[in-house]
XYZ file of C-alpha atoms in Angstrom:
703
model
C 0.000 0.000 0.000
C 2.977 2.293 -0.511
C 2.122 5.529 -2.280
C 4.215 8.289 -3.732
C 4.048 11.524 -1.764
C 4.743 13.729 -4.761
C 1.532 12.589 -6.432
C -0.435 14.067 -3.553
C 1.015 17.540 -3.016
C -2.385 18.899 -4.079
C -4.300 16.470 -1.884
C -7.856 17.616 -1.040
C -8.230 18.910 2.523
C -10.400 15.954 3.497
C -7.449 13.651 2.726
C -4.914 15.512 4.909
C -3.957 14.440 8.436
C -1.819 16.654 10.675
C -0.730 14.559 13.620
C 1.939 14.268 16.278
C 3.594 11.292 17.934
C 3.470 11.685 21.727
C 5.008 9.550 24.461
C 7.331 9.138 27.397
C 11.075 8.804 26.789
C 11.969 5.408 25.239
C 8.369 4.380 24.542
C 9.300 4.100 20.867
C 8.057 7.343 19.227
C 11.017 7.815 16.914
C 11.202 4.134 15.951
C 7.482 4.227 15.136
C 8.015 7.350 13.000
C 10.881 5.628 11.147
C 8.718 2.587 10.419
C 5.909 4.816 9.119
C 8.317 6.591 6.774
C 9.717 3.276 5.548
C 6.348 1.618 5.103
C 4.930 4.580 3.157
C 7.903 4.601 0.801
C 9.206 7.953 2.020
C 12.507 6.307 2.995
C 14.056 3.158 1.575
C 15.969 2.011 4.636
C 14.775 1.624 8.194
C 16.541 4.073 10.515
C 17.502 2.917 14.010
C 17.860 5.066 17.130
C 20.733 2.960 18.480
C 22.645 3.321 15.196
C 22.079 7.074 14.941
C 20.499 6.646 11.487
C 16.989 8.005 12.097
C 15.456 10.652 9.863
C 13.758 12.757 12.548
C 16.558 12.619 15.153
C 19.016 14.274 12.785
C 20.635 16.729 15.208
C 24.096 15.576 16.410
C 23.045 15.888 20.059
C 19.959 13.734 19.457
C 22.076 11.017 17.876
C 24.709 11.194 20.617
C 22.165 11.067 23.442
C 19.719 8.672 21.775
C 16.676 10.834 22.585
C 14.456 13.256 20.688
C 15.202 16.855 21.671
C 13.687 18.936 18.881
C 10.280 18.387 17.278
C 10.809 17.276 13.675
C 8.210 17.454 10.899
C 7.940 14.972 8.031
C 5.355 14.248 5.358
C 4.316 10.939 3.867
C 1.413 9.457 1.928
C -0.847 6.519 2.730
C -3.917 5.283 0.909
C -4.221 8.541 -1.125
C -3.963 10.619 2.071
C -1.149 13.012 2.966
C 0.091 12.710 6.540
C 2.008 15.640 8.009
C 3.663 14.116 11.050
C 5.610 15.696 13.917
C 7.839 13.509 16.109
C 7.903 15.269 19.491
C 10.356 14.995 22.419
C 9.524 12.701 25.316
C 11.772 14.240 27.987
C 10.052 16.573 30.444
C 12.678 19.305 29.930
C 11.374 19.757 26.389
C 7.644 19.768 27.146
C 7.309 23.287 25.707
C 8.455 21.909 22.354
C 5.582 19.411 22.599
C 3.091 22.166 23.498
C 4.087 24.283 20.491
C 3.558 21.270 18.229
C 0.211 20.318 19.753
C -1.061 23.853 19.227
C -0.989 23.365 15.436
C -1.962 19.683 15.163
C -5.372 18.173 14.421
C -4.702 14.761 15.962
C -2.094 12.636 17.693
C -0.903 9.090 18.241
C -0.025 8.486 21.890
C 2.540 5.700 22.247
C 2.701 3.585 25.409
C 5.186 0.923 26.509
C 3.396 -2.433 26.835
C 5.456 -3.232 29.948
C 5.433 0.132 31.760
C 1.974 1.344 30.648
C 1.300 5.016 31.384
C 4.533 6.673 32.525
C 4.921 10.167 34.050
C 5.731 12.052 30.869
C 3.140 10.188 28.818
C 0.605 11.437 31.373
C 1.974 14.985 31.079
C 1.753 15.076 27.257
C -1.736 13.580 27.438
C -2.799 16.514 29.651
C -1.205 18.918 27.175
C -3.243 17.358 24.382
C -6.366 17.739 26.558
C -5.578 21.442 26.963
C -5.449 21.982 23.190
C -8.399 19.676 22.443
C -6.379 17.329 20.214
C -8.114 14.002 19.378
C -5.912 10.944 19.965
C -5.579 7.271 19.243
C -3.326 5.068 21.392
C -0.661 2.637 20.222
C 0.610 0.149 22.824
C 4.146 -0.550 21.618
C 6.783 -3.181 22.422
C 4.402 -6.124 22.748
C 7.361 -8.368 21.911
C 9.151 -7.492 25.199
C 9.292 -9.780 28.210
C 6.519 -8.800 30.612
C 4.443 -7.030 27.928
C 0.712 -7.134 28.622
C -1.882 -5.242 26.582
C -4.644 -5.508 29.191
C -2.443 -4.100 31.974
C -1.349 -1.207 29.762
C -4.973 -0.463 28.816
C -6.019 -0.520 32.462
C -3.308 2.031 33.286
C -4.698 4.238 30.501
C -8.157 3.955 32.022
C -7.004 4.660 35.579
C -4.430 7.409 35.026
C -5.709 9.219 31.926
C -9.464 8.660 32.413
C -10.620 8.255 28.815
C -12.747 5.320 27.691
C -10.177 2.991 26.030
C -11.729 1.218 23.032
C -9.462 -1.725 22.217
C -9.867 -2.709 18.560
C -7.195 -5.446 18.405
C -6.366 -8.727 20.121
C -2.678 -9.786 20.093
C -1.710 -13.050 18.432
C 1.010 -14.541 20.608
C 2.767 -12.873 23.519
C 6.194 -11.457 24.328
C 8.801 -12.960 21.933
C 6.024 -14.995 20.306
C 3.987 -11.919 19.304
C 3.395 -12.241 15.557
C 0.235 -10.311 14.749
C -3.197 -9.072 15.781
C -6.858 -9.858 15.339
C -8.667 -6.841 13.834
C -11.874 -6.845 15.904
C -14.064 -4.473 13.820
C -13.513 -6.610 10.684
C -12.831 -9.912 12.502
C -9.709 -10.845 10.535
C -6.142 -11.719 11.407
C -3.118 -9.618 10.437
C 0.188 -11.479 10.739
C 3.755 -10.287 10.065
C 5.980 -13.298 9.296
C 9.526 -13.123 10.677
C 11.949 -11.413 8.296
C 9.257 -9.946 6.025
C 7.919 -6.375 5.804
C 4.495 -7.240 4.415
C 1.396 -8.185 6.355
C -0.614 -11.329 5.647
C -4.371 -11.096 6.064
C -6.462 -14.132 6.953
C -9.304 -15.492 9.072
C -9.217 -15.392 12.850
C -7.182 -18.360 14.156
C -9.437 -21.079 15.496
C -7.636 -21.059 18.858
C -8.462 -17.367 19.302
C -11.984 -17.323 17.879
C -13.825 -17.446 21.225
C -11.540 -14.829 22.757
C -11.893 -12.593 19.685
C -15.688 -12.855 19.708
C -15.731 -12.000 23.411
C -13.467 -8.970 22.860
C -15.570 -7.852 19.891
C -18.668 -8.039 22.103
C -16.964 -5.951 24.808
C -15.996 -3.363 22.184
C -19.558 -3.176 20.846
C -20.984 -2.689 24.341
C -18.449 0.007 25.201
C -19.159 1.894 21.967
C -22.938 1.563 22.359
C -22.731 3.098 25.847
C -21.040 6.204 24.427
C -22.600 6.658 20.967
C -26.380 7.156 20.487
C -26.397 5.941 16.862
C -24.507 2.783 17.763
C -26.791 2.207 20.754
C -29.849 2.323 18.508
C -28.456 -0.342 16.157
C -27.141 -2.435 19.057
C -30.558 -2.509 20.716
C -32.327 -3.328 17.448
C -29.902 -5.905 16.043
C -28.036 -7.140 19.111
C -24.740 -6.408 17.382
C -22.942 -3.693 15.397
C -21.914 -3.895 11.771
C -18.294 -3.125 10.881
C -19.475 0.040 9.112
C -21.435 1.335 12.114
C -18.636 0.422 14.504
C -16.032 2.268 12.416
C -18.226 5.367 12.088
C -18.919 5.399 15.832
C -15.230 4.992 16.672
C -14.474 7.941 14.387
C -17.079 10.124 16.137
C -15.922 9.142 19.637
C -12.265 9.794 18.761
C -12.964 13.223 17.331
C -15.211 14.238 20.221
C -12.704 12.972 22.798
C -15.278 10.699 24.441
C -13.186 7.617 23.668
C -9.716 6.635 22.540
C -9.122 3.822 20.059
C -6.335 1.493 21.258
C -4.128 -0.472 18.861
C -1.019 -2.511 19.566
C 2.170 -3.753 17.949
C 5.945 -3.692 17.924
C 7.438 -0.795 15.978
C 10.960 -2.205 16.210
C 9.863 -5.474 14.571
C 7.662 -3.617 12.067
C 4.450 -5.199 13.365
C 1.211 -3.255 13.650
C 2.175 -0.221 11.543
C -0.239 -0.739 8.619
C -3.384 -0.958 10.792
C -2.156 2.062 12.768
C -1.910 4.094 9.545
C -5.359 2.844 8.532
C -6.662 4.005 11.922
C -5.050 7.441 11.468
C -6.882 7.825 8.158
C -10.171 6.384 9.460
C -10.479 7.992 12.895
C -8.392 11.162 13.207
C -9.806 14.403 11.758
C -8.773 16.286 8.649
C -8.403 20.099 8.738
C -11.985 20.295 7.486
C -13.266 18.233 10.430
C -11.894 20.449 13.213
C -13.670 23.630 14.368
C -12.750 26.917 12.725
C -9.734 28.555 14.317
C -10.651 31.544 16.481
C -8.729 34.784 16.619
C -9.217 38.358 17.713
C -8.763 41.768 16.190
C -9.770 45.230 17.332
C -11.587 43.858 20.377
C -13.753 41.413 18.435
C -13.549 37.665 17.848
C -13.222 36.222 14.362
C -13.336 32.715 12.905
C -11.312 31.379 9.998
C -12.378 28.147 8.362
C -10.003 25.756 6.607
C -10.806 27.201 3.199
C -8.075 27.828 0.595
C -10.155 30.723 -0.763
C -10.480 32.504 2.613
C -8.113 35.280 3.758
C -4.685 33.925 4.632
C -3.978 33.154 8.324
C -1.173 31.042 9.778
C 0.505 30.470 13.142
C 4.271 30.186 13.563
C 5.141 27.316 15.912
C 8.881 26.893 15.429
C 11.868 28.937 14.255
C 15.145 27.269 13.352
C 18.417 28.854 12.298
C 20.348 26.776 9.757
C 23.564 27.219 7.824
C 21.541 28.249 4.776
C 19.179 30.683 6.507
C 16.350 31.110 8.966
C 13.496 28.603 8.666
C 10.086 29.589 10.019
C 7.687 26.658 10.507
C 4.001 27.480 10.302
C 0.570 25.927 10.156
C -1.693 27.455 7.536
C -5.242 27.649 8.922
C -6.970 29.455 6.067
C -6.246 30.875 2.645
C -3.386 30.319 0.238
C 0.104 31.805 0.130
C 2.639 31.688 -2.692
C 6.341 32.369 -2.742
C 7.144 36.026 -3.278
C 3.892 37.184 -1.651
C 3.662 39.551 1.312
C 2.268 38.654 4.741
C 1.563 40.770 7.793
C 2.900 39.878 11.261
C 0.110 41.047 13.565
C 2.382 40.929 16.621
C 5.068 43.267 15.324
C 2.891 45.168 12.866
C 5.419 44.532 10.102
C 4.930 43.212 6.593
C 7.358 40.586 5.332
C 7.941 38.798 2.069
C 7.848 35.025 1.677
C 11.083 34.070 -0.088
C 10.590 30.315 -0.444
C 8.064 27.721 0.727
C 9.344 24.274 1.652
C 7.774 20.895 2.336
C 9.636 19.631 5.398
C 11.274 16.209 5.561
C 13.167 16.572 8.869
C 16.479 18.159 7.790
C 15.633 17.907 4.066
C 13.233 20.200 2.232
C 11.339 20.123 -1.056
C 10.400 23.449 -2.689
C 6.714 24.307 -3.148
C 5.054 27.015 -5.208
C 2.314 27.579 -2.660
C 0.853 26.473 0.655
C -2.868 26.158 1.353
C -5.155 25.794 4.353
C -4.253 22.656 6.306
C -0.579 22.669 5.306
C 2.364 22.525 7.708
C 5.350 24.018 5.894
C 8.548 25.982 6.439
C 9.183 29.354 4.821
C 12.377 31.287 4.178
C 12.681 35.067 4.200
C 10.900 36.116 7.409
C 13.073 38.225 9.699
C 10.937 39.111 12.720
C 8.408 36.273 13.135
C 8.761 34.291 16.361
C 7.139 31.132 17.692
C 3.565 32.164 18.483
C 3.410 34.913 15.819
C 0.312 35.196 13.650
C 0.891 35.755 9.936
C -2.081 36.958 7.922
C -3.140 38.754 4.776
C -2.350 42.500 5.108
C -5.980 43.367 4.388
C -7.464 40.848 6.862
C -5.664 41.299 10.218
C -6.034 38.650 12.907
C -4.293 37.512 16.095
C -4.386 33.784 16.894
C -3.828 32.519 20.423
C -0.148 31.535 20.748
C 1.024 28.380 22.553
C 1.492 28.839 26.286
C 5.058 29.153 27.537
C 5.861 27.775 31.001
C 7.983 29.721 33.464
C 11.633 28.597 33.499
C 12.695 26.895 36.719
C 16.465 26.433 36.422
C 19.162 29.041 35.688
C 22.897 28.970 34.986
C 25.399 31.763 34.504
C 27.129 31.667 31.107
C 30.166 33.591 29.951
C 32.599 33.494 27.062
C 36.141 32.431 27.911
C 37.683 35.292 25.916
C 36.546 38.924 26.028
C 36.597 39.033 22.216
C 33.896 36.345 22.143
C 31.529 38.104 24.551
C 29.540 39.836 21.799
C 29.375 36.606 19.809
C 27.934 34.858 22.879
C 25.213 37.499 23.303
C 24.296 37.149 19.625
C 24.223 33.343 19.882
C 21.997 33.479 22.986
C 19.631 35.869 21.238
C 19.236 33.439 18.330
C 18.771 30.585 20.785
C 15.873 32.356 22.533
C 14.269 33.120 19.161
C 14.238 29.411 18.398
C 13.127 28.261 21.852
C 10.778 30.656 23.733
C 11.016 28.517 26.888
C 14.607 29.762 27.274
C 15.112 33.179 28.875
C 18.315 35.250 28.884
C 18.834 38.168 31.255
C 21.665 40.094 32.869
C 21.914 39.777 36.647
C 21.719 43.373 37.965
C 23.946 42.553 40.939
C 26.723 40.525 39.305
C 26.465 41.620 35.681
C 26.504 37.965 34.624
C 24.505 36.613 31.696
C 21.925 34.206 33.135
C 20.309 31.524 30.972
C 17.076 30.036 32.344
C 15.176 26.997 31.122
C 12.972 24.046 32.004
C 15.596 21.737 33.483
C 19.226 20.756 33.763
C 19.218 18.797 30.492
C 17.423 21.639 28.690
C 20.193 24.080 29.622
C 22.926 21.547 28.910
C 21.570 21.011 25.388
C 21.231 24.769 24.806
C 24.831 25.488 25.825
C 26.141 22.573 23.774
C 24.221 23.876 20.760
C 26.089 27.184 21.053
C 29.404 25.377 21.328
C 28.723 23.193 18.297
C 27.056 25.764 16.047
C 29.159 28.819 16.878
C 32.439 27.232 17.943
C 32.420 29.302 21.142
C 34.169 28.223 24.314
C 31.498 28.855 26.965
C 31.881 28.584 30.738
C 28.802 27.574 32.700
C 28.178 28.466 36.334
C 26.322 26.423 38.890
C 22.616 25.820 38.130
C 20.163 27.888 40.162
C 16.446 27.385 40.583
C 13.660 29.967 40.491
C 12.424 30.538 44.040
C 9.179 32.286 44.959
C 7.873 33.920 48.120
C 4.355 33.734 49.486
C 2.253 34.986 52.385
C 1.303 32.584 55.181
C -0.175 35.187 57.562
C -1.399 38.532 56.286
C -2.076 41.978 57.712
C -5.264 44.030 57.945
C -5.906 47.728 57.768
C -2.473 48.790 56.551
C -2.629 52.524 55.875
C -0.382 54.100 53.267
C -0.414 57.752 52.352
C 1.515 58.874 49.268
C 2.121 62.624 49.149
C 4.597 64.339 46.862
C 5.083 68.107 46.553
C 8.184 69.250 44.736
C 6.903 72.058 42.570
C 4.292 71.850 39.858
C 1.499 69.295 40.057
C 1.622 67.238 43.226
C 0.777 63.600 43.870
C -1.683 62.324 46.465
C -3.084 58.896 47.188
C -4.443 57.487 50.432
C -5.167 53.753 50.612
C -6.030 51.144 53.238
C -5.202 47.545 52.338
C -5.808 44.050 53.651
C -3.248 41.470 52.504
C -3.917 37.758 52.931
C -2.852 34.389 51.506
C -4.566 33.377 48.293
C -6.055 29.914 48.438
C -4.868 27.441 45.793
C -6.825 27.731 42.576
C -7.901 24.704 40.509
C -5.187 23.556 38.133
C -2.365 25.352 39.935
C 0.758 23.354 40.387
C -0.624 20.442 38.452
C 2.684 19.353 37.133
C 2.336 20.919 33.707
C 5.080 23.379 34.362
C 2.884 26.346 35.180
C 2.909 25.984 38.954
C 5.369 28.842 39.307
C 3.177 31.403 37.591
C 2.352 34.390 39.807
C -1.031 33.891 41.537
C -2.503 37.231 42.539
C -6.022 38.464 43.243
C -7.186 42.022 43.806
C -10.560 43.458 44.717
C -12.004 46.645 46.115
C -14.709 46.951 48.764
C -14.724 50.742 48.710
C -18.185 52.218 48.094
C -19.575 55.646 47.522
C -17.026 56.634 44.912
C -14.350 57.426 47.482
C -11.784 55.987 45.082
C -12.723 56.250 41.375
C -12.518 53.062 39.341
C -9.629 54.284 37.180
C -7.575 54.861 40.356
C -8.486 51.369 41.605
C -7.102 49.885 38.378
C -3.929 51.944 38.744
C -3.586 50.794 42.357
C -3.876 47.153 41.235
C -1.172 47.736 38.612
C 1.100 49.186 41.314
C 0.502 46.152 43.519
C 1.482 43.882 40.631
C 4.666 45.905 40.239
C 5.499 45.170 43.884
C 5.249 41.405 43.326
C 8.495 41.389 41.313
C 10.724 41.218 44.402
C 9.713 39.978 47.830
C 11.121 40.867 51.257
C 12.861 37.533 51.952
C 15.374 37.522 49.131
C 14.082 39.581 46.245
C 12.241 36.627 44.662
C 8.862 37.049 42.880
C 5.868 36.906 45.214
C 2.943 34.587 44.492
C -0.244 33.464 46.260
C -1.388 36.890 47.486
C -4.809 38.499 47.736
C -5.031 42.280 48.196
C -8.268 43.997 49.239
C -8.686 47.776 49.067
C -10.918 48.562 52.026
C -10.740 52.366 52.123
C -9.063 55.320 50.512
C -9.162 59.011 49.801
C -8.308 61.322 46.920
C -7.345 64.947 46.399
C -9.321 67.021 43.866
C -6.150 68.260 42.138
C -3.188 66.085 43.088
C -4.670 62.600 42.757
C -3.916 60.765 39.518
C -3.490 57.257 38.140
C 0.267 57.690 38.468
C -0.051 58.637 42.146
C -2.217 55.597 42.924
C 0.062 53.250 41.000
C 3.016 54.518 43.034
C 0.973 54.179 46.223
C 0.051 50.588 45.322
C 3.682 49.634 44.770
C 4.968 51.096 48.038
C 1.912 50.083 50.102
C 2.164 46.407 49.117
C 5.916 46.359 49.698
C 5.331 47.759 53.191
C 2.540 45.249 53.814
C 4.652 42.287 52.701
C 7.388 43.295 55.139
C 4.759 43.158 57.892
C 3.344 39.781 56.764
C 4.638 36.374 57.751
C 6.330 35.151 54.557
C 7.738 31.812 53.481
C 10.153 30.876 50.718
C 8.903 28.470 48.023
C 11.088 26.219 45.881
C 10.184 24.259 42.743
C 9.629 20.556 43.304
C 9.373 17.679 40.851
C 7.491 14.392 40.773
C 10.208 11.780 40.294
C 9.838 8.199 39.111
C 12.923 6.051 39.734
C 13.209 2.557 38.244
C 15.927 0.486 39.943
C 16.904 -3.181 40.341
C 15.359 -4.703 43.449
C 18.808 -5.239 45.005
C 19.527 -1.452 44.953
C 16.291 -0.161 46.479
C 17.702 0.525 49.965
C 20.539 2.747 48.750
C 18.281 4.666 46.365
C 15.660 5.296 49.063
C 18.372 6.560 51.411
C 19.715 8.886 48.754
C 16.229 10.268 48.052
C 15.761 10.936 51.764
C 19.095 12.789 51.841
C 17.791 14.931 48.993
C 14.710 15.874 51.031
C 12.563 13.631 48.865
C 9.134 12.480 50.047
C 8.510 8.938 48.797
C 4.865 8.414 47.846
C 4.959 4.790 46.729
C 6.828 1.865 45.217
C 5.746 -0.962 42.936
C 7.656 -4.195 42.261
C 7.702 -5.177 38.603
C 9.659 -8.085 37.002
C 12.944 -7.742 38.897
C 12.787 -3.951 39.274
C 11.119 -1.549 41.678
C 9.466 1.678 40.529
C 9.714 4.364 43.220
C 7.663 7.560 43.080
C 8.649 10.601 45.117
C 8.467 14.378 45.262
C 11.918 15.992 45.385
C 13.057 19.651 45.427
C 14.397 20.536 41.994
C 17.647 21.932 43.386
C 18.394 18.511 44.887
C 18.141 16.780 41.500
C 21.215 18.425 39.992
C 23.657 15.636 39.268
C 21.185 12.965 40.367
C 21.470 10.985 37.118
C 25.195 10.405 37.734
C 24.634 9.450 41.384
C 21.824 7.051 40.456
C 23.936 5.304 37.819
C 26.727 4.945 40.381
C 24.455 3.430 43.041
C 22.813 0.986 40.613
C 25.848 0.081 38.472
C 24.272 1.815 35.487
C 20.959 -0.022 35.720
C 18.819 2.701 37.319
C 16.874 5.333 35.397
C 14.661 8.186 36.501
C 12.273 10.754 35.097
C 11.059 13.983 36.647
C 8.341 16.466 35.820
C 7.510 19.814 37.472
C 5.019 19.566 40.315
C 4.652 23.198 41.329
C 6.176 24.839 44.413
C 6.522 23.851 48.085
C 7.885 25.581 51.211
C 11.683 25.561 51.304
C 14.160 25.563 54.213
C 15.276 29.050 55.183
C 18.768 28.358 53.784
C 17.543 27.141 50.408
C 17.723 30.485 48.621
C 21.484 30.319 48.655
C 21.178 27.387 46.250
C 23.505 25.282 48.429
C 23.176 21.537 48.061
C 24.169 19.803 51.284
C 26.062 16.736 50.095
């Protein structure tokens, strides 16, 4: 069923699928992508992660480390459909790269390890897909491994991700004997003989017929419970036809009420064809998803996936290459050709499209035009950044950009030679353009350049990229984490009077504030990386017009200004509620500026009077170790102030879950390998903030 991609560059929108591959580290995303490219005829040799020959992991660091770091886009064709596919990172430090990809995708394949089931990062990317409303199908990979069990993996999906898993396949054989699957909707067998790349279709094996009929019945009942049309046929006929079942599975996938589950072994090339068939059958085309919503001039607008509509596209990735700056974008509506002009609604600048490219990882094919539904790269844009909206100059629009999480780890960077200092600043600027989750600033006290990111590995990769691409010798200081301060006991009735008379118009503002802790809000600190965002609430109880509304807004802005540096150590303040209970104005000297100044100084004074506590970022850690090394690992976690929440024994290993301060995880990978003779692995994902010891702000690690 191989098809030639170049025959389908003008594929109708209904035959386009924009999807991502999502998973935890080592679940097999990149191997699955390689098998898809090989099976569709896009490549003629199967790339292997362990050999460093994969198409999508083309960056030298990805091949050296054996993990996906940067989202890579490829296109292929299957059954007269064009599939634009993005292989996303699985490591938590690069979750922002996943979020930027999900923002522009119409569907996704979530890959799960048949032995481990739902792992921490697979749960995190699933929540990200929930946030962007991306329909998914699930692929349980590595069924050929010892200890692989489809039912256990499906149960973990049900318990930890809470969708309704709709299993449409029954494995034929288990572990090393896994050779194929029974396709339940069509009640047929699909077998991949050893050493061959083609699938053999046949009847259901007699030994599995009863089990297959039972599983088919369970699938029908599950679908009928969720789909009214299927329920009607099920009640009338007592069963569901293959046509009705397929249509219902498509509806449930696209609505998010269910997730179709398939299985296979990507490494052994088993289960890929039915997965591609499922992508075509169940995941939506650009025409099937709701119109993209944007704003302009205070009003909301919709743009449908129509090539004839005004042009609108969202930039989701920028990449500097040796041949120029590539800007990756998703076209939501309209058509754009090379040489045409677009308008960047964020900067207010018009820019010219030099070239349009179909992306094949690090290779590109030139295109004359791009239409609604396309994911392409363009050359020639100078100011567009990830999150920028590009539109027709006569039809302005701003699309919602992907969210960017607050960085939690910082290192000081400096060039070894003074002559290279300017080159380093330029390289860091380009780095931040490509990755918005990185932040560069100059420390006002030390004058050092500080690079902040989502984790130790994130910063390590960023610095190594500068060294490799620019040939700069860069020194890196000790990692530091982003602390916060919060109120644990507030103050009431704090009076602040701002009076300024130094010639000319004076300033006057009189305010009375209550400051109190802000209760946790739903979704805060949920492990998606946004737990460090400033939580602040403001309200006024003043009546009778004693303080005009415009002055109240200015006072709130001043209070927000004061949150930038707290009294304990100059860290941002979060979790605060401020209530304006009284105030007074002057008929001539009161102004918005006066009340903003009053708000800033009043809240600073109030915070000094409050009982404050320092907060530090913490991470949910999952450590997988041999059962003979559990004692030493638990002791080490305790020394790192970790709070162990559970442990599960699993086929000769123990999986330990704990919450550990982020500052204590620096260098943990090396220590864990040492304690377990190289057999231990761990993953961590942000879990918000927690109270820190009073000495923590110094960043000292006591070991």
